[in-house]
Coordinates of C-alpha atoms in Angstrom, one line a residue:
Chain Z
M1 CA 0.0 -0.3 0.0
A2 CA 1.5 3.7 -0.9
K3 CA 2.0 6.1 1.5
I4 CA -1.0 8.6 2.1
T5 CA -0.6 11.9 2.4
A6 CA -2.4 13.6 5.5
K7 CA -3.3 17.0 3.8
N8 CA -6.6 15.9 2.5
A9 CA -8.2 14.8 6.1
I10 CA -11.4 16.1 7.3
L11 CA -12.4 17.3 10.9
L12 CA -15.7 17.5 12.0
V13 CA -16.9 18.8 15.3
N14 CA -20.3 18.7 16.2
G15 CA -21.4 19.8 12.3
Y16 CA -18.7 21.8 12.3
N17 CA -16.5 21.2 9.3
L18 CA -12.9 22.5 11.1
S19 CA -10.4 20.9 8.8
S20 CA -8.7 24.1 7.0
W21 CA -8.1 25.2 11.0
G22 CA -6.7 22.1 12.1
S23 CA -2.9 21.1 11.3
S24 CA -2.5 17.7 13.5
Y25 CA -4.9 15.4 15.3
E26 CA -4.3 11.9 16.5
V27 CA -6.4 9.0 17.7
P28 CA -5.1 7.1 20.4
T29 CA -6.8 3.6 21.7
E30 CA -5.2 2.1 25.0
I31 CA -5.8 -0.6 27.0
D32 CA -4.8 -0.4 30.6
P33 CA -2.4 -3.6 31.1
V34 CA -3.5 -5.2 34.5
E35 CA -0.9 -7.2 35.5
V36 CA -1.1 -11.2 36.2
T37 CA 2.5 -12.1 36.7
G38 CA 2.5 -15.4 39.5
F39 CA 5.2 -16.9 41.4
G40 CA 7.1 -19.1 38.6
D41 CA 6.4 -17.2 35.6
G42 CA 9.3 -16.4 33.6
S43 CA 8.7 -13.0 32.8
K44 CA 5.8 -10.2 33.8
N45 CA 2.5 -10.9 32.4
Y46 CA -1.0 -8.8 31.9
T47 CA -4.7 -9.2 30.9
P48 CA -6.3 -6.6 29.1
G49 CA -8.0 -4.2 31.3
M50 CA -9.9 -1.1 30.9
K51 CA -10.0 0.2 26.9
S52 CA -9.9 3.9 26.8
G53 CA -9.5 6.4 23.9
H54 CA -9.5 10.2 22.7
I55 CA -9.4 12.3 19.6
A56 CA -7.1 15.1 19.9
M57 CA -6.4 18.1 17.1
D58 CA -4.5 21.2 16.9
M59 CA -6.2 23.8 15.6
M60 CA -5.3 27.6 14.2
W61 CA -7.3 30.8 16.0
D62 CA -9.9 32.2 14.5
K63 CA -12.7 34.7 15.6
D64 CA -15.4 34.6 13.1
A65 CA -18.5 32.8 13.3
A66 CA -18.7 29.1 12.7
A67 CA -14.9 29.1 13.1
V68 CA -12.8 27.7 15.9
H69 CA -12.9 29.8 18.6
A70 CA -16.9 30.6 18.6
V71 CA -17.3 26.7 18.2
L72 CA -14.7 25.3 20.9
K73 CA -14.3 28.1 23.5
T74 CA -16.8 26.8 25.4
P75 CA -16.0 23.0 26.6
S76 CA -19.2 21.1 25.6
T77 CA -20.3 17.8 24.4
G78 CA -21.3 15.9 20.8
I79 CA -19.7 14.1 18.3
V80 CA -16.4 14.6 16.7
S81 CA -15.5 12.8 13.4
L82 CA -12.4 12.7 11.5
M83 CA -11.4 11.3 7.8
P84 CA -7.9 10.8 8.1
E85 CA -7.5 10.4 3.9
G86 CA -10.3 12.8 3.3
Y87 CA -13.3 11.9 1.6
A88 CA -14.2 8.8 -1.2
L89 CA -16.9 6.1 -0.5
G90 CA -15.8 3.5 2.0
N91 CA -12.5 5.6 3.2
P92 CA -12.1 5.2 7.0
S93 CA -13.2 7.1 9.6
F94 CA -13.2 7.9 13.4
S95 CA -16.1 8.9 15.7
L96 CA -16.6 9.7 18.9
P97 CA -19.1 10.8 21.3
Y98 CA -17.4 13.7 23.0
M99 CA -16.7 15.8 25.9
Q100 CA -14.5 18.5 25.1
A101 CA -11.5 18.3 27.8
N102 CA -9.5 21.9 27.1
Y103 CA -9.5 25.0 25.4
L104 CA -5.7 26.3 24.9
P105 CA -5.3 30.1 22.9
G106 CA -1.7 30.6 23.0
A107 CA 1.3 32.2 20.7
N108 CA 4.3 33.0 20.1
V109 CA 5.4 36.2 18.5
S110 CA 6.5 34.8 15.4
E111 CA 3.7 32.5 14.5
H112 CA 0.0 32.0 14.1
I113 CA -2.2 32.1 17.0
K114 CA -2.9 28.5 18.1
V115 CA -6.0 27.2 20.2
G116 CA -3.6 23.8 21.1
S117 CA -4.2 20.4 21.2
I118 CA -8.1 20.3 21.5
V119 CA -8.7 16.7 23.5
F120 CA -12.4 15.5 23.1
E121 CA -12.5 12.6 25.8
S122 CA -15.0 9.3 25.4
Y123 CA -18.7 10.8 26.9
G124 CA -21.5 8.3 28.0
V125 CA -21.8 4.7 27.7
N126 CA -19.6 3.5 24.6
V127 CA -17.1 1.6 22.7
G128 CA -14.5 4.4 22.9
V129 CA -13.3 5.3 19.1
E130 CA -15.5 4.1 16.6
H131 CA -13.2 3.1 13.8
G132 CA -15.7 2.9 10.5
I133 CA -16.3 3.9 6.9
A134 CA -17.5 7.4 5.3
L135 CA -21.0 6.7 3.6
A136 CA -21.3 10.1 2.4
H137 CA -19.8 13.6 2.5
A138 CA -20.8 16.0 -0.4
T139 CA -22.9 19.0 -0.9
I140 CA -26.2 18.4 -2.7
T141 CA -29.6 20.3 -3.6
D142 CA -32.0 17.0 -4.4
T143 CA -32.5 13.8 -2.8
T144 CA -29.2 11.6 -3.1
T145 CA -29.3 7.7 -2.6
G146 CA -25.9 6.9 -1.7
V147 CA -23.6 3.7 -3.5
G148 CA -23.7 0.7 -0.8
V149 CA -20.1 -0.3 0.7
L150 CA -19.8 -3.7 1.5
V151 CA -18.8 -3.8 5.3
G152 CA -19.6 -7.6 5.7
A153 CA -22.8 -9.6 6.9
G154 CA -22.6 -10.5 10.5
T155 CA -24.3 -10.3 14.0
F156 CA -23.1 -6.9 15.2
A157 CA -24.3 -3.1 16.6
C158 CA -24.2 -0.5 14.3
Y159 CA -22.9 3.2 15.2
C160 CA -24.6 5.5 12.5
V161 CA -23.0 9.3 12.7
L162 CA -24.5 12.4 10.7
H163 CA -22.9 15.4 10.9
I164 CA -25.0 18.7 9.1
W165 CA -22.5 21.3 7.8
D166 CA -23.8 23.4 5.6
T167 CA -27.5 24.0 6.3
V168 CA -30.7 24.1 4.0
S169 CA -33.4 27.2 5.0
S170 CA -36.7 26.2 3.5
D171 CA -35.8 22.9 2.6
S172 CA -35.5 19.6 4.8
Y173 CA -34.3 15.9 4.6
V174 CA -34.6 12.5 6.0
I175 CA -31.5 11.0 6.2
T176 CA -31.3 7.4 6.8
V177 CA -28.7 4.5 6.6
E178 CA -29.5 1.1 4.6
E179 CA -28.5 -2.3 4.0
A180 CA -28.8 -4.9 1.5
D181 CA -27.4 -8.3 0.6
T182 CA -26.2 -7.2 -2.4
L183 CA -25.0 -4.3 -4.1
G184 CA -27.8 -3.5 -6.3
G185 CA -30.0 -5.6 -4.1
A186 CA -33.4 -4.2 -2.3
Y187 CA -32.2 -1.6 0.6
T188 CA -33.8 -1.5 3.8
N189 CA -33.5 0.8 6.9
V190 CA -30.7 0.4 9.7
A191 CA -31.2 3.9 11.2
T192 CA -32.9 7.5 10.5
F193 CA -31.4 10.0 11.8
T194 CA -33.8 13.2 13.1
L195 CA -31.8 15.7 11.8
N196 CA -33.2 17.3 9.0
G197 CA -30.4 19.5 7.6
Q198 CA -31.8 22.6 9.1
A199 CA -29.1 23.5 11.4
L200 CA -25.7 22.9 12.0
N201 CA -25.3 19.8 14.3
A202 CA -24.0 16.1 14.6
E203 CA -26.3 12.9 15.7
R204 CA -25.1 9.4 16.6
I205 CA -27.6 6.4 16.5
L206 CA -26.4 3.3 18.3
V207 CA -28.6 0.1 16.8
A208 CA -28.5 -2.7 19.0
S209 CA -26.8 -6.0 18.0
A210 CA -28.8 -7.9 15.6
A211 CA -28.0 -9.9 12.3
R212 CA -26.9 -7.3 9.8
K213 CA -26.9 -7.3 5.7
A214 CA -23.6 -7.0 3.8
Y215 CA -23.6 -3.7 2.4
M216 CA -24.6 -0.1 3.7
R217 CA -25.4 2.8 2.3
A218 CA -26.7 6.6 3.2
V219 CA -29.9 8.1 1.5
A220 CA -30.7 11.8 1.8
T221 CA -34.5 12.1 1.0
R222 CA -35.3 16.3 0.4
T223 CA -38.8 17.4 1.3
G224 CA -39.6 21.1 -0.4
A225 CA -38.7 22.4 -3.9
A226 CA -36.0 25.1 -2.9
G227 CA -33.2 23.3 -4.1
D228 CA -31.0 24.7 -0.7
T229 CA -27.5 23.2 -0.4
L230 CA -26.9 20.4 2.0
G231 CA -23.3 19.7 3.0
Y232 CA -23.6 16.3 5.7
S233 CA -21.5 13.8 6.3
V234 CA -22.5 10.2 7.2
L235 CA -20.3 7.9 8.8
F236 CA -21.0 3.8 10.0
A237 CA -19.2 1.9 12.3
H238 CA -20.1 -1.6 13.7
S239 CA -19.1 -3.7 16.8
Chain C
M1 CA -12.0 27.6 -4.0
T2 CA -8.9 29.8 -5.1
L3 CA -5.6 30.6 -3.0
A4 CA -4.1 34.2 -4.0
S5 CA -1.6 35.8 -2.9
S6 CA -1.1 39.9 -2.2
L7 CA 2.4 40.1 -4.0
T8 CA 1.2 43.0 -6.1
T9 CA -0.7 44.9 -3.1
I10 CA 2.4 44.1 -1.0
V11 CA 4.6 45.6 -3.6
T12 CA 2.3 48.6 -4.1
S13 CA 2.2 49.5 -0.2
I14 CA 6.3 49.6 -0.6
A15 CA 6.2 51.9 -3.0
G16 CA 3.7 54.1 -1.1
L17 CA 6.1 54.4 1.8
S18 CA 6.9 57.7 3.0
V19 CA 10.9 58.3 3.3
S20 CA 11.6 62.0 3.1
G21 CA 13.7 62.9 0.0
L22 CA 13.4 59.6 -1.7
T23 CA 11.0 58.3 -4.1
I24 CA 10.0 54.6 -3.9
K25 CA 8.9 53.1 -7.3
N26 CA 6.1 50.4 -8.0
T27 CA 6.9 47.5 -10.7
D28 CA 5.3 49.6 -13.3
A29 CA 7.7 52.3 -13.0
I30 CA 10.8 51.2 -13.1
P31 CA 13.0 53.9 -15.2
E32 CA 15.3 53.1 -17.7
Q33 CA 18.0 55.5 -16.0
A34 CA 18.1 57.6 -12.9
D35 CA 19.0 61.0 -14.2
L36 CA 16.7 63.7 -12.3
Q37 CA 15.0 61.4 -10.3
Y38 CA 17.4 60.1 -7.7
P39 CA 17.1 59.4 -4.7
L40 CA 15.4 56.6 -6.2
L41 CA 14.3 53.2 -4.5
V42 CA 13.1 50.5 -7.2
P43 CA 12.6 47.1 -7.7
R44 CA 15.5 45.2 -8.6
P45 CA 14.8 43.9 -12.0
N46 CA 16.9 40.7 -12.4
E47 CA 15.9 38.4 -9.4
F48 CA 13.0 40.8 -7.6
I49 CA 11.2 37.9 -5.9
T50 CA 13.7 35.4 -4.4
D51 CA 13.7 32.8 -2.1
L52 CA 10.4 32.0 -2.5
H53 CA 9.0 29.2 0.2
S54 CA 4.9 28.0 0.6
E55 CA 4.3 25.7 3.7
R56 CA 1.1 24.3 4.1
T57 CA -0.1 25.0 7.5
T58 CA -3.6 23.2 8.1
F59 CA -5.3 20.2 6.3
G60 CA -7.1 21.1 3.3
I61 CA -6.6 20.4 -0.4
N62 CA -7.8 22.6 -3.6
G63 CA -7.6 25.8 -2.4
T64 CA -8.7 25.2 1.2
A65 CA -6.0 24.9 3.1
R66 CA -4.0 27.8 4.6
V67 CA -0.4 28.2 3.6
D68 CA 2.2 30.3 5.0
L69 CA 4.1 32.3 2.2
T70 CA 7.6 33.8 2.7
Y71 CA 9.5 35.3 -0.2
N72 CA 12.1 38.4 -0.4
L73 CA 11.8 41.3 -2.5
N74 CA 14.9 42.9 -3.6
Y75 CA 15.4 46.4 -4.5
V76 CA 18.1 48.8 -5.4
F77 CA 18.7 52.1 -4.3
L78 CA 20.3 54.8 -6.2
Y79 CA 21.4 58.1 -3.6
A80 CA 23.4 60.0 -6.1
P81 CA 25.6 59.6 -9.0
A82 CA 29.1 58.9 -8.8
G83 CA 31.3 61.7 -8.7
T84 CA 29.1 64.2 -7.4
G85 CA 30.9 66.9 -5.2
V86 CA 34.2 67.9 -4.9
S87 CA 35.7 65.0 -3.7
E88 CA 34.5 61.1 -4.6
L89 CA 32.9 60.3 -1.4
D90 CA 30.9 63.7 -0.7
A91 CA 27.8 61.9 -1.4
Y92 CA 28.5 59.3 1.1
S93 CA 27.4 60.8 4.5
G94 CA 24.0 61.4 2.8
M95 CA 23.6 57.9 1.7
I96 CA 24.3 56.4 4.7
T97 CA 21.6 59.0 6.4
M98 CA 19.2 58.3 4.2
M99 CA 19.6 54.3 4.7
V100 CA 18.7 54.8 8.5
A101 CA 15.7 56.0 7.1
I102 CA 14.9 53.6 5.1
I103 CA 15.4 51.1 8.0
N104 CA 13.4 53.0 10.3
A105 CA 10.3 53.2 7.8
I106 CA 10.4 49.8 7.2
M107 CA 10.9 49.0 10.6
S108 CA 7.7 50.9 11.7
N109 CA 5.6 49.8 9.0
D110 CA 5.7 46.0 9.3
T111 CA 2.1 44.9 8.2
L112 CA 1.9 46.4 5.3
S113 CA -1.4 45.9 3.5
G114 CA -1.3 42.3 1.9
A115 CA 1.2 41.6 4.4
V116 CA 1.3 39.9 8.1
D117 CA 4.8 40.8 8.5
V118 CA 7.5 42.8 6.4
N119 CA 11.3 42.9 7.4
L120 CA 14.5 43.6 6.3
D121 CA 16.6 40.8 5.7
G122 CA 19.7 42.5 4.5
V123 CA 21.5 45.3 2.9
S124 CA 24.7 44.4 0.1
G125 CA 26.9 46.3 -2.2
I126 CA 27.1 49.3 -0.4
G127 CA 29.0 51.3 -2.8
I128 CA 29.4 52.3 -6.7
I129 CA 26.3 50.8 -8.3
Q130 CA 24.8 50.8 -11.9
D131 CA 21.4 51.7 -13.3
P132 CA 19.5 50.1 -15.9
A133 CA 21.2 52.6 -18.6
N134 CA 25.0 51.6 -16.8
N135 CA 25.1 55.1 -15.0
Q136 CA 27.1 54.8 -11.9
Y137 CA 25.6 55.9 -8.5
W138 CA 26.3 55.5 -4.9
G139 CA 23.8 53.3 -3.7
C140 CA 22.8 49.6 -2.8
F141 CA 20.9 46.9 -2.8
W142 CA 18.1 45.9 -0.2
A143 CA 16.3 42.8 0.6
M144 CA 12.7 42.7 2.6
H145 CA 11.4 39.4 3.8
V146 CA 7.9 39.3 3.4
T147 CA 5.6 36.9 5.3
E148 CA 1.9 36.2 3.7
Y149 CA -1.0 34.3 5.3
V150 CA -2.5 32.8 2.6
Q151 CA -6.2 31.6 3.2
P152 CA -9.1 30.5 1.8

């Protein structure tokens, strides 16, 4: 596999696309090692303990509306997602229900003003960082049916994430995740988001473990005729 | 989206600086000879822009990233014709005085329109130099280091 440039990364924080202010990120997942060394063992040894994870992003300062300072100055909760290779259907994604742990404006006289490394810690009962794929990341003006992505059939829980980063004013959308046995087969509903595209926001749906089909796709169905522009991302992960 | 450098705006801003007794020219007004126009500070026709460097500072492609753009703008300072005055060095003191005024003007105007920062990055060739018509003048060469934050 060839090296992949990092410059295409897409950073989404609760519906705000902050990519062009982000300069670096990291997505560590750690497991606490619980020592179980006993007498007679030749070496210390461990068993897996609790898992932990967070997403951290270094950002530039910007005081404009819907930019870094306005979005992050008051630490809050929400959904953060990251597409490390940028968007193409099926590209890898990381998502996390978060509690923002800090906000660190600072500067060196010869550099840009920065807001430091913002840490998004896991929030609520969840599995930590969700390693998934991108089903959609686009601007649309009408109903759009995405192409299915092979995730493999199995029994698993689904974590469906939606970010609305460019809103419609008079139109509204119903955005769903659907599944099918084959790429061109009949698709049925997995999850329906409540966000209708009229406000910047993000939403995560946990679908309890059940038998799931091999292909997943995102569908955005428009109500209205204005043809407003909707900017949205749909990310899918499973247990 | 498109990223756009403000280089032409910055060069115009430099031409608009006020230094008593000095005429500063823009790139569209470089004289072929300095007769009756000195003291002059003009863009150096050969190698006007050097040390150009762009550095991506954020994520984003196709005009959506933030880029730091730095470069040197090189100028020629023509103070007075060689041989001015009774002795060969009569013009020298006045030239140094005006060079200090140029330094002060740059130091006091480091956020010219279009630029995040403008600093002096060296002076060279203090002595007898030539205008484009090969006439000899007391003068020198200046390098001004420009920093732009180019943003979508």
